[in-house]
């Protein structure tokens, strides 16, 4: 049985003060949604503070990105061993904003996935098609290509623990959510692709949905057989809304 994961990708939002309030709200509400695993993804600079505020709670934390390299002359980058220093459980790799705004290729993302595993931090691999790709009918081909780059480098084994997040680009920050049927179709496709390599591993992989998920639509999405949680952007910045999404998955 896959335990649902509701993860808050804060993106480039928040301040020391707003994060204190947000985390206090999440800590206070976490027990009521204990059936679901919770994790938050602050900007790097708040990592140490988030660790302090969440240590000893059931809420996990991680970062939104990492370098494919371990150390060295890479100005502005943050390496896997640094995430380990702050006891990150997860790290998001290949978010569509990294792919489109910062030119991360499938191969770079696969190396980031490997870099996370090397330090024992669980990667959350984001995949998803643009609106143009969906309209062209190539959604499955795109998602398959994005996952294949990781399979080629790392094999199927890591997917017993690693998480995949299906985030249709056209649904991110647009208020336009995939219907539960549209999302389920892609999630089932992803699981079938993994099952072609190893059916047992494919049953263990958690596949999250991301893209304008909120309390109002979470129940329907999380009820789908292959939707194992959510990667939440905007709606994760308010404790009440974030917890309401988790509640919908209980
Ligand atoms: P929104 O929930 O704001 O659409 O963002 C989704 C997302 O990109 C999470 O990683």
Coordinates of C-alpha atoms and ligand atoms in Angstrom, one line a residue:
X1 CA 0.0 0.0 0.0
X2 CA 1.5 3.3 -1.0
X3 CA 1.3 6.0 1.6
X4 CA 0.2 9.3 0.1
X5 CA 2.6 12.2 0.0
X6 CA 1.5 15.8 0.0
X7 CA 4.4 18.0 -0.8
X8 CA 4.5 21.8 -0.8
X9 CA 6.8 23.4 -3.4
X10 CA 7.1 26.9 -2.1
X11 CA 9.1 28.0 -5.2
X12 CA 10.6 31.5 -4.7
X13 CA 8.2 32.6 -2.1
X14 CA 8.2 33.4 1.6
X15 CA 10.2 35.3 4.2
X16 CA 11.6 34.3 7.5
X17 CA 8.5 35.7 9.2
X18 CA 5.9 34.2 6.8
X19 CA 7.6 30.8 7.0
X20 CA 7.5 30.8 10.8
X21 CA 3.7 31.3 10.6
X22 CA 3.2 28.7 7.9
X23 CA 5.2 26.1 9.7
X24 CA 3.5 26.7 12.9
X25 CA 0.2 26.1 11.2
X26 CA 1.4 23.0 9.5
X27 CA 2.9 21.6 12.8
X28 CA -0.4 22.2 14.6
X29 CA -2.5 20.5 12.0
X30 CA -0.2 17.6 11.1
X31 CA -1.6 15.1 13.6
X32 CA -5.1 15.4 12.1
X33 CA -3.8 14.3 8.7
X34 CA -1.3 11.7 10.0
X35 CA -2.5 9.1 7.4
X36 CA -0.8 11.3 4.8
X37 CA 3.0 12.1 4.7
X38 CA 3.7 15.8 4.5
X39 CA 6.8 17.6 3.2
X40 CA 7.8 21.1 2.4
X41 CA 10.3 22.6 0.0
X42 CA 11.6 26.0 0.9
X43 CA 14.1 28.2 -1.0
X44 CA 17.6 27.1 0.0
X45 CA 18.3 30.1 2.2
X46 CA 15.6 29.0 4.6
X47 CA 16.6 25.4 4.8
X48 CA 18.5 25.6 8.1
X49 CA 15.6 27.4 9.7
X50 CA 13.0 25.0 8.4
X51 CA 15.1 22.1 9.7
X52 CA 15.1 23.7 13.1
X53 CA 11.4 24.3 13.1
X54 CA 10.4 20.8 11.8
X55 CA 13.0 18.6 13.6
X56 CA 11.1 16.1 15.8
X57 CA 7.8 16.5 13.9
X58 CA 6.3 14.2 11.4
X59 CA 6.7 16.8 8.6
X60 CA 9.6 16.2 6.2
X61 CA 11.6 18.8 4.2
X62 CA 13.8 19.1 1.2
X63 CA 14.8 21.5 -1.5
X64 CA 13.6 22.4 -5.0
X65 CA 16.8 21.6 -6.8
X66 CA 20.4 20.4 -6.4
X67 CA 23.6 20.4 -8.5
X68 CA 24.6 17.4 -10.5
X69 CA 28.1 17.9 -9.1
X70 CA 29.4 17.0 -5.6
X71 CA 31.6 20.1 -5.0
X72 CA 33.8 22.6 -6.7
X73 CA 33.8 25.7 -8.8
X74 CA 30.1 26.0 -9.6
X75 CA 29.1 29.5 -8.5
X76 CA 25.5 29.7 -7.2
X77 CA 24.9 26.0 -7.0
X78 CA 24.1 23.7 -4.0
X79 CA 25.4 20.1 -3.8
X80 CA 23.8 16.9 -2.6
X81 CA 26.1 16.6 0.4
X82 CA 24.9 20.0 1.6
X83 CA 21.4 18.8 1.6
X84 CA 22.5 15.8 3.6
X85 CA 23.9 18.3 6.2
X86 CA 20.4 19.6 6.7
X87 CA 18.8 16.2 6.8
X88 CA 16.7 16.7 3.7
X89 CA 14.5 13.7 3.0
X90 CA 13.6 14.7 -0.5
X91 CA 14.7 16.9 -3.4
X92 CA 12.7 18.0 -6.4
X93 CA 14.5 17.4 -9.7
X94 CA 13.4 18.4 -13.2
X95 CA 10.6 20.8 -12.3
X96 CA 9.2 22.2 -15.5
X97 CA 10.3 25.7 -14.4
X98 CA 13.9 24.4 -14.2
X99 CA 13.5 22.7 -17.6
X100 CA 12.0 25.7 -19.4
X101 CA 13.5 28.7 -17.6
X102 CA 17.0 27.3 -16.8
X103 CA 17.5 25.0 -19.8
X104 CA 17.8 21.7 -17.8
X105 CA 17.8 18.8 -20.2
X106 CA 16.6 15.3 -19.6
X107 CA 20.2 14.2 -19.2
X108 CA 21.1 16.9 -16.7
X109 CA 18.0 16.0 -14.7
X110 CA 19.0 12.3 -14.8
X111 CA 22.4 13.2 -13.3
X112 CA 20.7 15.3 -10.6
X113 CA 18.5 12.3 -9.8
X114 CA 21.7 10.2 -9.5
X115 CA 23.4 12.9 -7.4
X116 CA 20.5 12.9 -4.9
X117 CA 20.5 9.1 -4.6
X118 CA 24.2 9.1 -4.0
X119 CA 23.7 11.1 -0.8
X120 CA 20.6 9.2 0.3
X121 CA 18.2 12.0 -0.5
X122 CA 15.0 10.8 -2.2
X123 CA 14.5 12.5 -5.6
X124 CA 11.0 13.6 -6.7
X125 CA 11.3 13.5 -10.5
X126 CA 9.0 16.0 -12.2
X127 CA 7.6 15.2 -15.7
X128 CA 4.9 16.6 -17.8
X129 CA 3.9 18.0 -21.2
X130 CA 3.3 21.5 -22.4
X131 CA -0.1 22.6 -23.8
X132 CA 1.3 22.4 -27.3
X133 CA 2.5 18.9 -26.7
X134 CA -0.8 17.8 -25.3
X135 CA -2.6 19.3 -28.3
X136 CA -0.3 17.5 -30.6
X137 CA -1.2 14.3 -28.9
X138 CA 2.4 13.6 -27.7
X139 CA 1.8 13.7 -24.0
X140 CA 2.8 10.0 -23.5
X141 CA 5.9 10.2 -25.7
X142 CA 7.1 13.3 -23.8
X143 CA 6.6 11.7 -20.3
X144 CA 8.2 8.5 -21.5
X145 CA 11.2 10.4 -22.8
X146 CA 11.6 12.3 -19.6
X147 CA 11.5 9.1 -17.5
X148 CA 13.6 7.1 -19.9
X149 CA 16.6 9.4 -19.4
X150 CA 16.6 8.5 -15.7
X151 CA 16.0 4.8 -16.4
X152 CA 18.9 4.7 -18.9
X153 CA 21.3 6.2 -16.2
X154 CA 20.0 4.6 -13.0
X155 CA 17.9 1.6 -14.0
X156 CA 14.5 0.7 -12.5
X157 CA 15.7 -0.2 -8.9
X158 CA 15.6 3.4 -7.5
X159 CA 12.0 3.8 -8.4
X160 CA 11.0 1.6 -5.5
X161 CA 11.7 4.6 -3.3
X162 CA 11.9 7.6 -5.7
X163 CA 8.9 9.6 -6.3
X164 CA 7.6 10.8 -9.7
X165 CA 5.4 14.0 -10.0
X166 CA 3.3 14.3 -13.1
X167 CA 2.9 18.0 -13.6
X168 CA 1.2 19.0 -16.9
X169 CA 2.9 22.4 -17.6
X170 CA -0.4 23.9 -18.8
X171 CA -1.9 23.3 -15.3
X172 CA 0.9 24.9 -13.3
X173 CA 0.0 28.2 -11.7
X174 CA -2.8 28.6 -14.3
X175 CA -5.8 27.6 -12.2
X176 CA -6.5 25.1 -14.9
X177 CA -6.3 21.6 -13.3
X178 CA -6.1 18.4 -15.2
X179 CA -9.4 16.5 -14.7
X180 CA -9.0 13.5 -12.4
X181 CA -9.5 11.2 -15.5
X182 CA -6.8 13.0 -17.5
X183 CA -4.4 12.8 -14.6
X184 CA -5.2 9.2 -13.9
X185 CA -4.6 8.2 -17.5
X186 CA -1.1 9.6 -17.5
X187 CA -0.3 8.2 -14.1
X188 CA -1.5 4.7 -15.2
X189 CA 0.7 5.1 -18.3
X190 CA 3.7 6.0 -16.2
X191 CA 3.2 3.0 -13.9
X192 CA 2.7 0.7 -16.9
X193 CA 6.0 1.9 -18.4
X194 CA 7.8 1.2 -15.1
X195 CA 6.1 -2.2 -14.8
X196 CA 7.5 -3.1 -18.2
X197 CA 10.9 -3.0 -16.4
X198 CA 9.8 -4.4 -13.0
X199 CA 6.2 -4.9 -12.0
X200 CA 7.0 -5.1 -8.3
X201 CA 8.9 -1.8 -8.3
X202 CA 6.2 -0.1 -10.3
X203 CA 3.6 -1.0 -7.6
X204 CA 5.8 0.8 -5.0
X205 CA 6.5 4.0 -6.9
X206 CA 4.6 7.0 -5.6
X207 CA 3.3 9.1 -8.5
X208 CA 2.1 12.6 -7.4
X209 CA 0.0 15.0 -9.4
X210 CA 0.9 18.7 -9.5
X211 CA -0.8 21.6 -11.2
X212 CA -3.3 24.0 -9.6
X213 CA -4.2 21.4 -7.0
X214 CA -6.2 22.8 -4.1
X215 CA -8.6 21.7 -1.4
X216 CA -11.5 22.0 -3.8
X217 CA -10.2 19.5 -6.3
X218 CA -7.8 17.4 -4.2
X219 CA -10.5 14.8 -3.1
X220 CA -11.3 13.8 -6.7
X221 CA -7.7 13.6 -7.8
X222 CA -6.4 11.8 -4.7
X223 CA -9.2 9.2 -5.1
X224 CA -7.7 7.9 -8.3
X225 CA -6.0 4.6 -8.1
X226 CA -2.6 5.7 -9.4
X227 CA -2.5 9.2 -7.9
X228 CA -0.4 8.8 -4.7
X229 CA -0.3 12.4 -3.5
X230 CA 0.2 15.9 -4.7
X231 CA 3.0 18.4 -5.4
X232 CA 1.4 21.7 -4.5
X233 CA 2.6 25.1 -5.5
X234 CA 0.5 28.2 -4.7
X235 CA -1.9 26.3 -2.3
X236 CA 1.0 25.1 -0.1
X237 CA 1.7 28.7 1.0
X238 CA -1.2 28.7 3.4
X239 CA -1.3 26.2 6.2
X240 CA -5.0 25.8 6.2
X241 CA -5.3 25.1 2.5
X242 CA -2.2 22.8 2.4
X243 CA -3.7 20.8 5.3
X244 CA -7.1 20.6 3.7
X245 CA -5.5 19.1 0.6
X246 CA -3.8 16.5 2.9
X247 CA -7.1 15.8 4.6
X248 CA -8.7 15.1 1.3
X249 CA -6.1 12.3 0.9
X250 CA -6.8 10.7 4.3
Ligands
LIG1 P1 0.6 25.3 -8.6 O1 0.0 24.4 -7.6 O2 0.9 26.7 -8.1 O3 -0.1 25.2 -9.9 O4 2.1 24.7 -8.9 C1 2.3 23.4 -9.1 C2 3.8 23.1 -9.1 O5 4.5 23.5 -10.0 C3 4.3 22.3 -8.0 O6 5.6 21.9 -8.2

